[in-house]
PDB file of C-alpha atoms in Angstrom:
ATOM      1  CA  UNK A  66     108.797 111.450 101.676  1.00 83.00           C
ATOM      2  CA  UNK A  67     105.218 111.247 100.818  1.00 90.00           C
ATOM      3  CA  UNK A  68     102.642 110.065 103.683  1.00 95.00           C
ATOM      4  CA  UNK A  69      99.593 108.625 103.514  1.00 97.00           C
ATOM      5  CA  UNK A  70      97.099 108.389 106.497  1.00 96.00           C
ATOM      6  CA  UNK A  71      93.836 106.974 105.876  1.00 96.00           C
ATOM      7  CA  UNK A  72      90.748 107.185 108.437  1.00 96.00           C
ATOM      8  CA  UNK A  73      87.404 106.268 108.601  1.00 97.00           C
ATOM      9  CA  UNK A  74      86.587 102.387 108.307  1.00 95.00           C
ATOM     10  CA  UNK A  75      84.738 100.575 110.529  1.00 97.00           C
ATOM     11  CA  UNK A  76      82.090  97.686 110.990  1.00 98.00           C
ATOM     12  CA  UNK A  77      78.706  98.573 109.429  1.00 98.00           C
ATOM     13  CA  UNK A  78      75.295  96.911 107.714  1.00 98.00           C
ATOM     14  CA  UNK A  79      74.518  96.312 104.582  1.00 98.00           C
ATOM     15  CA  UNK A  80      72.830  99.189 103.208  1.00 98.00           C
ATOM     16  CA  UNK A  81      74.872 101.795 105.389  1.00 98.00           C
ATOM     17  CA  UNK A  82      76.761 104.760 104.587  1.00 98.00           C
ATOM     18  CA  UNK A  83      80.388 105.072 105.579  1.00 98.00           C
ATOM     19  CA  UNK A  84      83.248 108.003 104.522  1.00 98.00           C
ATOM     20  CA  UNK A  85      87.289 107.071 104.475  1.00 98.00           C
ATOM     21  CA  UNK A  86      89.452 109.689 104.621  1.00 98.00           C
ATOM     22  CA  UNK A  87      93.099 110.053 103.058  1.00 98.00           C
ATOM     23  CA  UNK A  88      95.351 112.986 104.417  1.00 97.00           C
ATOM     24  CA  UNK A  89      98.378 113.701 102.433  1.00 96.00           C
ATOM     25  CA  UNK A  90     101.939 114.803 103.745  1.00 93.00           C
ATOM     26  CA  UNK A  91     105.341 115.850 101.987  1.00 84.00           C
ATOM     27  CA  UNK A  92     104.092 116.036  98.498  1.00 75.00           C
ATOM     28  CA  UNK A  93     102.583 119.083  96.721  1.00 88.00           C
ATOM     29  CA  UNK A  94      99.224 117.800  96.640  1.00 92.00           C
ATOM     30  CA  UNK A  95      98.475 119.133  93.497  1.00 92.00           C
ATOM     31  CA  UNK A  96     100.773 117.045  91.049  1.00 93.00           C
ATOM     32  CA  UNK A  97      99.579 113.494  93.024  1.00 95.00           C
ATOM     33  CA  UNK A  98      96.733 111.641  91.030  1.00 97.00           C
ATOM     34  CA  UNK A  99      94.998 109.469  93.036  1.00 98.00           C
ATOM     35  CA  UNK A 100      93.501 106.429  94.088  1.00 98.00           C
ATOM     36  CA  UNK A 101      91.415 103.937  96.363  1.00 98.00           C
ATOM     37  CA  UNK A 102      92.245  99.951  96.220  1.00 98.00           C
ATOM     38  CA  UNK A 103      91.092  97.317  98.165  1.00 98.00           C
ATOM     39  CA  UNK A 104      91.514  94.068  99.237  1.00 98.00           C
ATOM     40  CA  UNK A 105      89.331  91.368 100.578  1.00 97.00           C
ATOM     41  CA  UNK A 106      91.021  88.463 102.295  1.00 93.00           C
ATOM     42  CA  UNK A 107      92.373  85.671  99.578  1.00 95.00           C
ATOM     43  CA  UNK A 108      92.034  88.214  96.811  1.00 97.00           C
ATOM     44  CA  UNK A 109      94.452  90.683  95.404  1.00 97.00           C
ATOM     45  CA  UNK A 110      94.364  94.279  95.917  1.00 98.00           C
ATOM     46  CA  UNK A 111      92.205  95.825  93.171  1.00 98.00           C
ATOM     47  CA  UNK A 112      91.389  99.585  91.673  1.00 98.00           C
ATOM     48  CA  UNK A 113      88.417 101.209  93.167  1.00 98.00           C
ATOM     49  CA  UNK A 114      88.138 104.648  91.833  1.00 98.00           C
ATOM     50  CA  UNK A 115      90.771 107.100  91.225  1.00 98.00           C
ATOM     51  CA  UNK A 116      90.936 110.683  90.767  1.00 98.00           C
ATOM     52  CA  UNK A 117      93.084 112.832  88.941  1.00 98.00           C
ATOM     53  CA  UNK A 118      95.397 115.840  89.911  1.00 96.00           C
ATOM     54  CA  UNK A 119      92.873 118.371  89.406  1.00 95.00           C
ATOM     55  CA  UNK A 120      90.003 116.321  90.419  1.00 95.00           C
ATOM     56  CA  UNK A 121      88.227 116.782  86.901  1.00 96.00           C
ATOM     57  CA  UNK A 122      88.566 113.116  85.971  1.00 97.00           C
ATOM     58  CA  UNK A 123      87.441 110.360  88.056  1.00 98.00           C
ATOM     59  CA  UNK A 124      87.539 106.756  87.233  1.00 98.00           C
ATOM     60  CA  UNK A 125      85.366 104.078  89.493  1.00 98.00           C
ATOM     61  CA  UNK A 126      85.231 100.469  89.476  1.00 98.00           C
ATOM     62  CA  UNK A 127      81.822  99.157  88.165  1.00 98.00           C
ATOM     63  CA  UNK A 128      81.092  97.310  91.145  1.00 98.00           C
ATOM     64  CA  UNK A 129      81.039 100.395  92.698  1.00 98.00           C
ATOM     65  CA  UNK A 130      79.547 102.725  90.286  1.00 98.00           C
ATOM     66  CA  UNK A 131      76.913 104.869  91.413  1.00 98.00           C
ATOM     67  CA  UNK A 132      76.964 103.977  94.882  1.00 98.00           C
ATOM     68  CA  UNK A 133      81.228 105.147  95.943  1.00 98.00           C
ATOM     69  CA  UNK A 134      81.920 108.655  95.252  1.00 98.00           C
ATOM     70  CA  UNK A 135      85.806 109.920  95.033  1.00 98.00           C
ATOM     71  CA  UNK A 136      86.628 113.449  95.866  1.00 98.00           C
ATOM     72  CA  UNK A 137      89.784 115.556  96.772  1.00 97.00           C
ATOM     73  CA  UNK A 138      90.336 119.239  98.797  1.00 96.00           C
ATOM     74  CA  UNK A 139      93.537 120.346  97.664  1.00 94.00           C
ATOM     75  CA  UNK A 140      93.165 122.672 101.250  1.00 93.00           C
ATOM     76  CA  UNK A 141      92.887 120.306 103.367  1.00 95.00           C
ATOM     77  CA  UNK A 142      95.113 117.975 101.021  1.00 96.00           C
ATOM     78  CA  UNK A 143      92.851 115.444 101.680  1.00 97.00           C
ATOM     79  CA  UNK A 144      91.419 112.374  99.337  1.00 98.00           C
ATOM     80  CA  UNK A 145      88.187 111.210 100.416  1.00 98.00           C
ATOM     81  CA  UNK A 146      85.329 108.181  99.070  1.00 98.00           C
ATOM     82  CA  UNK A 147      81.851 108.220 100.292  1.00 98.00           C
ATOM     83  CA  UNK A 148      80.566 104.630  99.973  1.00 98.00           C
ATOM     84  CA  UNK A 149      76.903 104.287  99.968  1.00 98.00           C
ATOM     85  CA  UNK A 150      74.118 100.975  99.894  1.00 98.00           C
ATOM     86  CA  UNK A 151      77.277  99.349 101.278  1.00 98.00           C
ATOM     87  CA  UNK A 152      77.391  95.571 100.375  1.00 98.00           C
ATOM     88  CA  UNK A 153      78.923  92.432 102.045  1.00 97.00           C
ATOM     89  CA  UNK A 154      81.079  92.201  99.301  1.00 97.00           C
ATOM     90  CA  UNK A 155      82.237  95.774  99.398  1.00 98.00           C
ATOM     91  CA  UNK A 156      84.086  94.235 102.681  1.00 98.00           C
ATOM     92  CA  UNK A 157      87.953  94.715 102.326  1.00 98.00           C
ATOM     93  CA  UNK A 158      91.066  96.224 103.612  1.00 98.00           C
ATOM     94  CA  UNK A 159      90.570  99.541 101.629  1.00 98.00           C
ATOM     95  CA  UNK A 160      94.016 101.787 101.018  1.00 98.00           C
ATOM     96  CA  UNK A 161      94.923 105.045  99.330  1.00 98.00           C
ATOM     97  CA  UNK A 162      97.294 105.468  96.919  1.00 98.00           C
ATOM     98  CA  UNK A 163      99.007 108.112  95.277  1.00 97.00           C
ATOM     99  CA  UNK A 164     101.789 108.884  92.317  1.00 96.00           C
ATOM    100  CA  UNK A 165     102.984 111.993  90.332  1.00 95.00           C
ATOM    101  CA  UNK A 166     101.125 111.982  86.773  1.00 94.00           C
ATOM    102  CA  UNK A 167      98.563 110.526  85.459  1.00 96.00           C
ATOM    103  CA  UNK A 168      95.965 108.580  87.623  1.00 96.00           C
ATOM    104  CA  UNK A 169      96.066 104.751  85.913  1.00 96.00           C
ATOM    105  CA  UNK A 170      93.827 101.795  87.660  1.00 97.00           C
ATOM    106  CA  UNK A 171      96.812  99.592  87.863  1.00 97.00           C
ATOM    107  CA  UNK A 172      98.164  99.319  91.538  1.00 97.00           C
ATOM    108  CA  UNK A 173     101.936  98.378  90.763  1.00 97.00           C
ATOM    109  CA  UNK A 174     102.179 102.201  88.861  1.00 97.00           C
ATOM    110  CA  UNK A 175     101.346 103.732  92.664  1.00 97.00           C
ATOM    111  CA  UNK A 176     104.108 105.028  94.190  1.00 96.00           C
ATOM    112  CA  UNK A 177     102.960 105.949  97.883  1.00 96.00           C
ATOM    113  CA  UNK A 178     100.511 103.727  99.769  1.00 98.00           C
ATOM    114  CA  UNK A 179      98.656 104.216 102.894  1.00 97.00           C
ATOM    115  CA  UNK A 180      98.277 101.478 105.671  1.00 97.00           C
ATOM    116  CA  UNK A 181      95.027 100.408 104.784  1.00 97.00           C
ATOM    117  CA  UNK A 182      91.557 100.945 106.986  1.00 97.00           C
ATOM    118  CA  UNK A 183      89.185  98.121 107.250  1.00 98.00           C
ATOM    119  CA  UNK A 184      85.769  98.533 106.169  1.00 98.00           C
ATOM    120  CA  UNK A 185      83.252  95.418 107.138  1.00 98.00           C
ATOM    121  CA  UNK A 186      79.748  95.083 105.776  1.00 98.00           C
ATOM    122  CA  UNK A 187      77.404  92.338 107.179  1.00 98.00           C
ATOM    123  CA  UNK A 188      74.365  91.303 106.260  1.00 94.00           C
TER     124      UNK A 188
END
């Protein structure tokens, strides 16, 4: 059974920096492509940036484009997104996802899920 355990959220200002954290259990690491979601309250959970198994290819949002970076440490079997010039909007439950394959954008082809860590950006 694959876990998911994602850290680092919190309350910060617009502008900020912040770093969430994904640490991955009872998978080989290596054959899980990856992925960060979100969802704000009243709106469905939607792709932010995914990475695949090797961490060559990496996907992002364009809302978040040049500002979120996606990364993985197959060591530490840890997934991680630095989030710069944080905005209001960027406000959301954000989760990490995972599945064997082929990272995709679409949340419904994600197999494992974490429990989500909120991030809140005010102005």
């Amino acid at each position: 059974q694959v876990q998911l355990v994602e850290s680092g959220g919190g309350l910060v200002q617009a502008g900020d920096s912040l770093r969430l954290s994904c640490v991955v259990s009872g998978h080989f690491f290596s054959t899980l492509a990856m992925g960060w979601f979100r969802q704000a309250p009243g709106k469905e959970r939607e792709f932010v940036a995914t990475i695949s198994r090797t961490g060559s290819g990496k996907n992002y949002a364009d809302s978040v484009n040049g500002r979120f970076t996606i990364s993985r440490d197959s060591g530490k079997k840890t997934m991680s997104l630095e989030m710069n010039s944080l905005k209001p909007e960027d406000t959301a439950v954000y989760f990490c996802a995972a599945k064997p394959g082929f990272a995709t954008t679409e949340t419904q082809t994600y197999d494992y899920w974490g429990q989500g860590t909120q991030v809140t950006v005010s102005s």
